Short mmCIF file of C-alpha atoms in Angstrom, two decimals:
data_model
loop_
_atom_site.label_atom_id
_atom_site.label_comp_id
_atom_site.label_asym_id
_atom_site.label_seq_id
_atom_site.Cartn_x
_atom_site.Cartn_y
_atom_site.Cartn_z
CA MET A 264 30.55 88.60 -76.36
CA ARG A 265 29.32 87.64 -72.93
CA ILE A 266 30.49 84.33 -71.95
CA PHE A 267 27.84 82.66 -69.47
CA ASN A 268 28.93 79.91 -66.73
CA TRP A 269 26.53 77.41 -67.65
CA GLN A 270 25.77 74.58 -65.23
CA SER A 271 22.86 71.71 -65.22
CA PRO A 272 19.97 72.32 -63.11
CA ASN A 273 20.58 68.69 -61.61
CA LYS A 274 23.76 69.57 -60.80
CA SER A 275 22.95 72.70 -59.32
CA ASN A 276 20.63 70.90 -56.42
CA ARG A 277 23.07 68.06 -55.87
CA GLY A 278 24.42 69.31 -52.77
CA VAL A 279 21.19 70.21 -51.13
CA GLU A 280 19.78 66.68 -52.51
CA ALA A 281 22.94 64.95 -50.50
CA GLY A 282 22.13 66.79 -47.81
CA TYR A 283 18.67 65.51 -47.47
CA LEU A 284 19.56 62.33 -48.03
CA MET A 285 22.22 62.13 -45.35
CA LEU A 286 19.72 63.85 -42.92
CA LEU A 287 16.97 60.98 -44.01
CA ILE A 288 19.60 58.38 -43.09
CA VAL A 289 20.32 59.84 -39.99
CA ILE A 290 17.00 59.74 -38.97
CA MET A 291 16.14 56.30 -40.08
CA GLY A 292 19.15 55.00 -38.40
CA ALA A 293 17.74 56.52 -35.06
CA VAL A 294 14.32 55.12 -35.56
CA PHE A 295 15.67 51.73 -36.34
CA LEU A 296 18.23 51.97 -33.34
CA GLY A 297 15.48 52.93 -31.62
CA LEU A 298 13.06 49.89 -32.55
CA VAL A 299 15.92 47.60 -31.98
CA ALA A 300 16.37 48.88 -28.42
CA ALA A 301 12.24 48.77 -27.89
CA VAL A 302 12.24 44.94 -29.02
CA THR A 303 15.38 44.20 -27.15
CA SER A 304 13.69 45.92 -24.25
CA SER A 305 10.71 43.99 -24.69
CA ALA A 306 12.40 40.66 -25.49
CA GLY A 307 14.28 40.72 -22.11
CA VAL A 308 10.98 41.81 -20.41
CA ASN A 309 9.06 38.88 -21.92
CA LEU A 310 12.02 36.38 -21.31
CA LYS A 311 11.90 37.39 -17.74
CA THR A 312 8.04 37.34 -17.31
CA SER A 313 8.09 34.20 -19.12
CA ARG A 314 11.08 32.62 -16.40
CA THR A 315 8.93 33.81 -13.71
CA SER A 316 5.95 32.17 -15.02
CA LEU A 317 7.34 28.97 -15.67
CA ALA A 318 9.12 29.05 -12.17
CA GLY A 319 5.72 29.84 -10.62
CA PHE A 320 4.41 26.67 -12.50
CA ASP A 321 7.38 24.80 -11.21
CA ALA A 322 6.73 26.07 -7.45
CA LEU A 323 3.18 24.70 -7.73
CA SER A 324 4.30 21.35 -8.93
CA VAL A 325 6.91 20.94 -6.24
CA ALA A 326 4.06 22.24 -3.71
CA GLU A 327 1.65 19.65 -4.93
CA ALA A 328 4.34 16.90 -4.66
CA GLY A 329 4.89 17.80 -1.16
CA ALA A 330 1.58 17.67 -0.19
CA ASP A 331 1.52 14.38 -2.18
CA ASN A 332 4.15 12.94 -0.03
CA ALA A 333 2.51 14.24 3.20
CA ILE A 334 -0.50 12.64 2.47
CA PHE A 335 1.15 9.07 1.37
CA ASN A 336 3.10 9.36 4.87
CA LEU A 337 0.15 9.99 6.52
CA ASN A 338 -1.72 7.11 5.44
CA LYS A 339 1.27 4.76 6.19
CA ASP A 340 1.71 6.63 9.84
CA ASN A 341 -1.38 8.50 11.05
CA SER A 342 0.89 10.37 13.50
CA TYR A 343 3.09 11.87 11.03
CA ILE A 344 3.15 15.69 11.23
CA GLY A 345 4.87 16.70 7.89
CA THR A 346 8.44 18.09 7.54
CA ASN A 347 7.82 21.24 9.92
CA THR A 348 7.26 21.31 13.57
CA THR A 349 5.07 24.62 13.23
CA CYS A 350 1.77 24.68 11.48
CA PRO A 351 0.75 26.51 9.35
CA ILE A 352 4.15 26.39 7.91
CA ALA A 353 6.36 29.51 9.55
CA THR A 354 10.04 30.32 9.61
CA ALA A 355 10.10 28.68 13.06
CA GLY A 356 10.68 24.92 12.94
CA SER A 357 11.36 25.10 8.89
CA ASN A 358 12.57 21.98 7.64
CA PRO A 359 12.53 21.86 3.66
CA SER A 360 13.03 18.99 1.61
CA THR A 361 14.63 19.20 -1.69
CA PHE A 362 12.77 17.81 -4.46
CA PHE A 363 15.05 18.77 -7.36
CA SER A 364 18.51 20.59 -7.71
CA ASP A 365 20.82 21.02 -10.96
CA ASN A 366 21.94 23.70 -13.34
CA VAL A 367 19.26 23.86 -15.52
CA LYS A 368 16.09 23.78 -13.43
CA GLY A 369 17.90 25.39 -10.53
CA LYS A 370 16.30 24.05 -7.09
CA GLY A 371 13.14 23.13 -5.98
CA THR A 372 12.02 22.60 -2.22
CA PHE A 373 9.12 21.69 -0.42
CA GLU A 374 8.00 21.99 3.33
CA THR A 375 4.80 20.36 4.67
CA CYS A 376 3.00 20.55 7.93
CA ILE A 377 -0.41 18.65 9.00
CA THR A 378 -2.99 19.64 11.78
CA SER A 379 -6.44 18.28 12.74
CA GLY A 380 -9.38 19.87 11.26
CA THR A 381 -12.70 20.98 13.10
CA ILE A 382 -14.39 17.69 12.63
CA PRO A 383 -13.60 13.98 13.58
CA ASN A 384 -11.12 12.16 11.24
CA GLU A 385 -10.37 15.70 9.17
CA LYS A 386 -6.71 16.79 8.59
CA ILE A 387 -5.50 19.88 6.77
CA VAL A 388 -2.01 19.60 4.78
CA TYR A 389 -0.17 22.79 4.38
CA SER A 390 2.43 22.52 1.28
CA THR A 391 4.82 25.32 0.26
CA GLY A 392 7.01 24.85 -2.88
CA LYS A 393 9.72 27.20 -3.61
CA ILE A 394 12.21 27.43 -6.75
CA TYR A 395 15.71 29.10 -6.65
CA LEU A 396 17.59 29.97 -9.90
CA PRO A 397 20.30 29.50 -9.86
CA ALA A 398 20.37 26.62 -7.56
CA SER A 399 22.83 28.63 -5.29
CA ALA A 400 20.43 31.64 -5.02
CA ALA A 401 19.60 32.83 -1.43
CA LYS A 402 16.00 33.78 -2.31
CA PRO A 403 13.44 31.78 -4.12
CA ILE A 404 12.14 33.31 -7.52
CA ALA A 405 8.99 31.86 -7.06
CA VAL A 406 6.86 30.49 -3.89
CA ARG A 407 3.38 28.73 -4.19
CA LYS A 408 1.37 27.57 -1.11
CA LEU A 409 -1.28 25.09 -0.83
CA ARG A 410 -4.12 24.20 1.71
CA ILE A 411 -5.56 20.72 1.41
CA VAL A 412 -8.23 19.24 3.59
CA LEU A 413 -8.49 15.64 3.96
CA ILE A 414 -11.18 13.04 5.65
CA GLY A 415 -10.13 9.82 7.02
CA THR A 416 -11.83 6.45 6.78
CA PHE A 417 -11.41 3.99 9.64
CA THR A 418 -9.80 0.98 8.46
CA GLY A 419 -7.55 -0.13 11.34
CA THR A 420 -10.04 -2.46 13.10
CA TYR A 421 -12.09 -3.84 10.03
CA GLY A 422 -12.35 -7.27 9.52
CA VAL A 423 -14.07 -6.83 6.26
CA GLN A 424 -13.65 -3.59 3.93
CA THR A 425 -14.89 -3.19 0.38
CA GLY A 426 -14.68 -0.85 -2.46
CA PRO A 427 -18.19 -0.04 -4.45
CA GLY A 428 -18.47 -3.75 -5.60
CA GLY A 429 -19.81 -4.58 -1.89
CA LEU A 430 -20.18 -7.54 0.01
CA ILE A 431 -21.97 -10.64 -1.01
CA LEU A 432 -22.82 -13.57 1.95
CA SER A 433 -24.91 -16.52 1.07
CA ASN A 434 -25.32 -19.99 2.87
CA SER A 435 -23.75 -20.41 6.20
CA ALA A 436 -21.01 -17.64 5.81
CA ASN A 437 -20.21 -15.68 9.15
CA ILE A 438 -18.09 -12.70 10.13
CA ILE A 439 -17.69 -13.13 13.55
CA ASN A 440 -14.95 -10.61 14.40
CA GLY A 441 -13.91 -7.29 13.42
CA ASP A 442 -16.14 -4.49 12.08
CA VAL A 443 -17.61 -4.15 8.53
CA TYR A 444 -17.41 -1.05 6.05
CA VAL A 445 -18.76 -1.31 2.86
CA GLY A 446 -18.52 1.04 -0.01
CA GLY A 447 -21.32 -0.48 -2.21
CA LYS A 448 -24.28 -2.79 -1.24
CA ILE A 449 -24.57 -5.77 1.04
CA THR A 450 -26.55 -8.63 -0.08
CA MET A 451 -27.10 -11.31 2.49
CA THR A 452 -29.13 -14.59 1.86
CA ASN A 453 -29.86 -18.12 3.60
CA TYR A 454 -28.18 -18.34 6.80
CA ALA A 455 -25.19 -15.82 6.61
CA THR A 456 -24.46 -13.72 9.76
CA ILE A 457 -22.73 -10.79 10.51
CA GLY A 458 -21.60 -10.76 14.25
CA SER A 459 -23.45 -12.56 16.96
CA SER A 460 -26.17 -11.54 19.91
CA ALA A 461 -23.11 -12.12 22.39
CA ASN A 462 -20.46 -9.96 20.18
CA PRO A 463 -22.46 -7.46 17.88
CA LEU A 464 -20.25 -5.26 15.19
CA ASN A 465 -20.35 -2.32 13.77
CA VAL A 466 -21.50 -2.36 10.08
CA SER A 467 -21.51 0.60 7.65
CA ALA A 468 -22.74 0.98 3.89
CA ALA A 469 -21.85 3.87 1.99
CA TYR A 470 -23.77 2.89 -1.18
CA TYR A 471 -21.38 4.46 -3.35
CA SER A 472 -22.22 1.99 -6.36
CA CYS A 473 -23.84 4.05 -8.80
CA PRO A 474 -24.32 4.14 -12.00
CA GLN A 475 -25.64 0.91 -12.27
CA PRO A 476 -25.71 -1.47 -13.99
CA THR A 477 -23.16 0.06 -16.54
CA PRO A 478 -20.54 2.21 -14.91
CA ASP A 479 -19.47 5.33 -16.53
CA GLY A 480 -16.94 7.89 -15.98
CA SER A 481 -18.67 9.14 -12.64
CA TYR A 482 -18.42 5.75 -11.30
CA PRO A 483 -18.69 5.15 -8.29
CA LYS A 484 -21.02 7.94 -6.71
CA LEU A 485 -23.84 7.68 -4.10
CA CYS A 486 -27.14 6.06 -5.44
CA ASN A 487 -30.24 8.14 -5.00
CA SER A 488 -32.51 5.35 -5.17
CA GLY A 489 -32.99 1.84 -3.66
CA GLU A 490 -31.11 0.53 -0.46
CA PRO A 491 -27.94 -0.50 0.07
CA ILE A 492 -28.52 -3.61 2.21
CA SER A 493 -30.57 -6.74 1.27
CA ILE A 494 -31.22 -9.59 3.78
CA SER A 495 -33.29 -12.68 2.98
CA ASN A 496 -34.17 -16.24 4.44
CA GLN A 497 -32.65 -16.12 7.82
CA ALA A 498 -29.76 -14.19 7.39
CA HIS A 499 -29.02 -11.48 9.91
CA ILE A 500 -26.83 -8.66 11.11
CA PHE A 501 -26.13 -8.32 14.78
CA GLY A 502 -24.88 -4.82 15.61
CA THR A 503 -24.81 -1.02 14.80
CA VAL A 504 -25.75 -0.47 11.23
CA ASN A 505 -25.35 2.70 9.51
CA ALA A 506 -26.24 2.77 5.82
CA ASN A 507 -26.92 5.49 3.42
CA ASN A 508 -30.57 5.67 2.05
CA GLN A 509 -31.50 2.35 4.01
CA SER A 510 -35.04 2.57 5.29
CA SER A 511 -35.58 -0.87 6.35
CA GLY A 512 -34.05 -2.25 9.51
CA ALA A 513 -35.56 -5.85 8.90
CA GLY A 514 -32.86 -8.59 9.49
CA MET A 515 -31.04 -6.40 12.07
CA SER A 516 -30.98 -6.54 15.83
CA ASN A 517 -28.53 -5.48 18.85
CA PRO A 518 -29.26 -2.30 18.09
CA GLY A 519 -30.03 -2.63 14.19
CA LEU A 520 -30.35 0.35 12.19
CA ALA A 521 -28.80 3.48 13.63
CA ALA A 522 -28.40 5.66 10.72
CA THR A 523 -29.81 6.18 7.33
CA SER A 524 -27.32 9.17 6.27
CA GLY A 525 -23.67 10.38 6.97
CA VAL A 526 -21.53 7.16 5.63
CA ALA A 527 -18.61 8.44 3.90
CA ASN A 528 -17.51 6.39 0.68
CA SER A 529 -15.14 3.50 1.74
CA VAL A 530 -11.51 4.51 0.65
CA LEU A 531 -9.29 1.52 0.48
CA PRO A 532 -5.84 1.99 1.82
CA ASP A 533 -3.09 2.71 -0.93
CA TYR A 534 0.15 0.72 -0.83
CA ASP A 535 3.51 1.83 -2.12
CA ARG A 536 4.09 -0.41 -4.83
CA GLY A 537 6.87 1.41 -6.56
CA ALA A 538 9.06 1.53 -3.18
CA GLN A 539 8.62 -2.34 -3.12
CA LYS A 540 9.71 -2.70 -6.51
CA ALA A 541 12.69 -0.40 -6.01
CA ALA A 542 13.67 -2.12 -3.10
CA VAL A 543 14.45 -5.31 -4.98
CA SER A 544 17.65 -6.95 -4.27
CA SER A 545 17.50 -10.44 -6.12
CA THR A 546 15.51 -12.15 -8.62
CA ILE A 547 14.67 -15.93 -9.01
CA SER A 548 12.60 -17.74 -11.79
CA ALA A 549 9.26 -18.80 -11.09
CA SER A 550 10.20 -22.39 -11.63
CA ALA A 551 13.07 -22.20 -8.87
CA ALA A 552 10.45 -20.58 -6.38
CA SER A 553 7.83 -23.21 -6.63
CA CYS A 554 7.96 -26.72 -4.89
CA ARG A 555 5.86 -29.98 -4.42
CA ASN A 556 6.32 -33.24 -2.64
CA ASN A 557 7.73 -32.48 0.84
CA GLU A 558 10.40 -29.95 -0.64
CA THR A 559 11.44 -26.69 0.90
CA ARG A 560 12.12 -23.33 -0.08
CA SER A 561 13.47 -20.12 1.27
CA TRP A 562 12.19 -16.68 -0.35
CA PRO A 563 14.56 -13.96 0.65
CA ALA A 564 13.65 -10.66 1.55
CA ASN A 565 12.98 -7.96 -1.35
CA VAL A 566 13.05 -10.76 -4.28
CA HIS A 567 11.27 -10.54 -7.52
CA ILE A 568 9.91 -13.75 -8.74
CA THR A 569 9.82 -13.71 -12.82
CA GLY A 570 8.81 -15.71 -15.55
CA GLY A 571 5.32 -17.22 -14.79
CA ASN A 572 3.26 -18.59 -11.93
CA VAL A 573 4.48 -20.03 -8.77
CA THR A 574 2.54 -23.37 -7.16
CA VAL A 575 3.19 -24.62 -3.70
CA ALA A 576 1.87 -27.91 -3.40
CA ASN A 577 1.91 -31.58 -1.94
CA ASN A 578 3.29 -30.68 1.48
CA CYS A 579 6.02 -28.36 0.18
CA VAL A 580 7.07 -25.66 2.69
CA VAL A 581 7.90 -22.03 1.75
CA THR A 582 9.53 -19.87 4.33
CA VAL A 583 9.21 -15.80 3.66
CA GLN A 584 12.27 -13.92 5.20
CA GLY A 585 10.27 -10.32 3.84
CA ASN A 586 8.41 -8.46 0.85
CA VAL A 587 8.08 -10.69 -2.09
CA TRP A 588 7.17 -9.37 -6.00
CA ILE A 589 5.59 -12.17 -8.06
CA ASP A 590 4.96 -11.32 -11.68
CA GLY A 591 2.58 -14.42 -12.27
CA SER A 592 0.11 -15.95 -9.83
CA LEU A 593 0.17 -18.02 -6.57
CA THR A 594 -1.35 -21.13 -5.83
CA LEU A 595 -1.39 -23.21 -2.81
CA THR A 596 -2.48 -26.53 -3.13
CA GLN A 597 -2.51 -30.31 -1.43
CA LYS A 598 -1.53 -28.93 1.99
CA GLY A 599 0.97 -26.49 0.74
CA ILE A 600 2.49 -24.14 3.31
CA VAL A 601 3.97 -20.77 3.34
CA GLN A 602 5.26 -19.34 6.54
CA VAL A 603 6.94 -16.59 7.87
CA ASP A 604 10.33 -16.69 9.04
CA ASN A 605 10.89 -15.94 12.94
CA SER A 606 13.30 -13.17 12.22
CA VAL A 607 10.84 -11.27 10.25
CA SER A 608 9.37 -8.29 12.75
CA THR A 609 6.95 -6.45 10.67
CA THR A 610 4.27 -7.63 8.27
CA PRO A 611 5.66 -8.78 4.98
CA THR A 612 3.92 -8.27 1.59
CA ILE A 613 3.70 -10.49 -1.34
CA MET A 614 2.61 -8.37 -4.29
CA ILE A 615 0.90 -10.42 -7.14
CA ASP A 616 0.46 -8.98 -10.65
CA GLY A 617 -0.98 -11.97 -12.51
CA ALA A 618 -4.55 -12.34 -13.49
CA GLY A 619 -4.82 -15.50 -11.63
CA GLY A 620 -3.90 -13.90 -8.46
CA LEU A 621 -3.87 -15.76 -5.29
CA SER A 622 -5.45 -19.28 -4.51
CA LEU A 623 -5.50 -21.24 -1.35
CA ASP A 624 -7.37 -24.59 -1.34
CA ASN A 625 -7.33 -28.37 -0.34
CA GLN A 626 -6.08 -27.69 3.56
CA THR A 627 -3.34 -25.28 2.36
CA SER A 628 -2.08 -22.67 4.81
CA ILE A 629 -0.34 -19.50 5.70
CA SER A 630 1.22 -19.59 8.93
CA SER A 631 2.58 -16.71 11.01
CA ASN A 632 5.85 -16.94 12.88
CA ALA A 633 6.35 -17.22 16.57
CA SER A 634 5.78 -13.39 17.10
CA ALA A 635 2.00 -13.85 15.41
CA ILE A 636 3.73 -11.79 12.23
CA GLY A 637 1.26 -13.26 9.29
CA ILE A 638 1.42 -11.97 5.61
CA GLN A 639 -0.10 -9.11 3.54
CA PHE A 640 -0.99 -10.34 0.25
CA ILE A 641 -1.81 -7.61 -2.30
CA THR A 642 -3.26 -8.52 -5.99
CA PHE A 643 -2.79 -5.69 -8.42
CA TRP A 644 -4.40 -7.01 -11.78
CA ALA A 645 -6.95 -4.74 -13.42
CA ASN A 646 -9.08 -4.76 -16.40
CA SER A 647 -7.24 -1.85 -17.53
CA ALA A 648 -4.35 -1.01 -20.07
CA CYS A 649 -2.43 0.57 -16.94
CA SER A 650 -2.52 -2.91 -15.09
CA PRO A 651 -0.74 -3.76 -12.95
CA ASP A 652 0.78 -0.38 -12.10
CA CYS A 653 -2.37 1.55 -11.79
CA SER A 654 -2.21 4.13 -9.25
CA ASN A 655 -6.04 5.02 -9.21
CA LEU A 656 -8.88 3.37 -11.16
CA THR A 657 -12.28 4.42 -11.71
CA GLY A 658 -15.26 4.60 -14.16
CA SER A 659 -15.60 1.55 -16.36
CA GLY A 660 -11.64 0.52 -15.61
CA LEU A 661 -12.85 -0.02 -12.02
CA GLY A 662 -16.50 -1.30 -12.96
CA ASN A 663 -15.08 -3.71 -15.39
CA SER A 664 -12.31 -5.12 -12.76
CA GLN A 665 -14.36 -5.46 -9.43
CA GLY A 666 -16.04 -8.83 -10.30
CA VAL A 667 -13.25 -10.54 -11.28
CA VAL A 668 -11.83 -12.99 -8.66
CA THR A 669 -8.13 -12.67 -7.99
CA ILE A 670 -8.03 -13.98 -4.62
CA ASN A 671 -10.02 -17.48 -3.84
CA LEU A 672 -9.50 -18.70 -0.32
CA GLY A 673 -11.64 -22.31 -0.40
CA ASN A 674 -11.66 -25.92 0.73
CA GLN A 675 -10.21 -25.26 4.18
CA GLY A 676 -7.36 -22.82 3.00
CA LEU A 677 -6.07 -21.41 6.41
CA SER A 678 -4.63 -18.08 6.61
CA ALA A 679 -6.12 -16.74 9.81
CA GLY A 680 -2.91 -14.58 10.80
CA SER A 681 -2.61 -12.86 7.41
CA ILE A 682 -4.19 -10.09 5.09
CA ALA A 683 -5.82 -10.81 1.67
CA TYR A 684 -6.43 -7.39 -0.37
CA ALA A 685 -7.65 -7.24 -4.01
CA ARG A 686 -6.64 -3.99 -4.78
CA TRP A 687 -8.97 -3.58 -7.76
CA SER A 688 -11.01 -6.77 -7.93
CA LYS A 689 -12.59 -9.57 -5.99
CA VAL A 690 -11.92 -11.64 -3.06
CA THR A 691 -13.94 -14.78 -2.39
CA VAL A 692 -13.84 -17.03 0.86
CA GLY A 693 -15.80 -20.42 0.82
CA ASN A 694 -15.78 -24.16 2.04
CA SER A 695 -14.46 -23.25 5.47
CA GLY A 696 -11.67 -21.17 3.90
CA SER A 697 -10.39 -18.19 6.87
CA ILE A 698 -8.72 -15.16 6.84
CA GLY A 699 -7.17 -12.73 9.47
CA GLN A 700 -8.52 -9.59 7.43
CA VAL A 701 -9.85 -9.13 3.65
CA LEU A 702 -10.27 -5.89 1.76
CA GLY A 703 -11.09 -5.78 -1.98
CA GLN A 704 -13.29 -3.74 -4.45
CA THR A 705 -15.66 -6.77 -3.96
CA ILE A 706 -15.85 -9.56 -1.37
CA GLU A 707 -17.84 -12.40 -1.40
CA PHE A 708 -18.31 -15.11 1.24
CA ASN A 709 -19.90 -18.39 0.35
CA ASN A 710 -20.73 -22.03 0.98
CA THR A 711 -20.67 -23.31 4.55
CA GLY A 712 -18.09 -23.12 7.51
CA ASN A 713 -17.18 -20.11 9.97
CA ILE A 714 -15.14 -17.32 8.62
CA THR A 715 -13.59 -15.58 11.60
CA PHE A 716 -11.99 -12.28 11.28
CA GLY A 717 -9.32 -10.64 13.68
CA ASN A 718 -7.32 -7.30 13.91
CA ILE A 719 -4.18 -7.91 12.24
CA SER A 720 -1.32 -5.44 13.59
CA GLY A 721 1.36 -3.84 11.44
CA GLY A 722 -0.88 -4.29 8.42
CA THR A 723 -3.08 -1.32 7.41
CA PRO A 724 -3.32 2.51 8.75
CA ALA A 725 -5.93 3.18 11.46
CA TYR A 726 -7.33 5.75 8.82
CA SER A 727 -7.01 6.07 5.19
CA TYR A 728 -6.98 9.68 4.05
CA ALA A 729 -8.59 11.05 1.05
CA VAL A 730 -8.57 14.55 -0.64
CA ARG A 731 -11.85 16.58 0.12
CA TYR A 732 -10.67 20.18 -0.63
CA TYR A 733 -7.91 21.96 -2.25
CA GLU A 734 -6.79 25.59 -2.42
CA GLN A 735 -3.86 27.79 -3.31
CA ILE A 736 -3.17 30.62 -0.46
#
């Protein structure tokens, strides 16, 4: 008998199959590890790229912040040259300013310089932003550079400067001293005059008041039709007149119409409202700040008057010792007086946020001190959701604000040494009211009396600069 050693066919291949399985596991493991390594490497590259890209955006933001800072300081002081002593920016004369520095974002710095352009009143701002990660790093991870071209609008010696709302003179209103720069139109009727034959003035009308009559998102822009200056009855301009699109020189002399193009849009000067708010050191109520019936009050420097409107009436005398911020309105009536303390050496600013703004009537007065220092009044109300903290206003927001009166000087309200500035709205002067310098989106002089303007030292800068061109370099 033959005995066979029998095995199952499946059992005979188990060793081979186990070998294949082990090989497959090894191959799959290698592939998996390769994929993991590739993904990990890609993630690392993406993370690094994302971080570098984000740092680039941060560097650009820091450069723009530096440029904003340079423009702001230039508008306060036209001799400002930036943080660096060489321009364009180089290693020599470097003086970086730290914008931020912490353990999360690292450190951001900017450097700026300002140089004169190739045409009159042109300035070029260079700004470099750098990001360091971590903050202690010796070299920046990202650098961005900007070149910004500015054009300056002359404001320092103007008696009157308006925005697109324009200038309106009627009855016997007169502008005697101080040149006139109007962003929109000039309308003169009856016996109103600008300048005199003995003292002619410079008058500019930019005609940036379109579209009309309903402003849209493009407002204000240069009008393509019509003329910016309208003179009727016996009204007259004595001086050199420059007006975009003006063809008629009727009602103008000494020498009259000189140019019909080339007038830049009027850029009203900015004011650092945030800095004044941040500097507040004391607070008093509107009722405590108000007075009447021969009382006296003293408003300390950097005071915030809250809780309503302020009234100075009936021979009350208020002495101002520095900047004042009023939430409501300010009304002077019945021979009320606001005067500047003799210790004050620079023009104080009274910021007024209420819709009622500033009102002077019935022989009230704003009195300069012994050093001829007056007061700058600025109203900030606007017909916009951003009011009173609007940083910029165009389109319908500006169009709907410029006709609302927030400064009213009338009935022998005297403030010949001071400045009245309606940032987004309208100034009216009438009934023998007077003011040293007036700025507003719209300005109207009416009724009788000689309204005489003078130049105010320490008020607005000689030029107000606005951006004309922006590029990364």
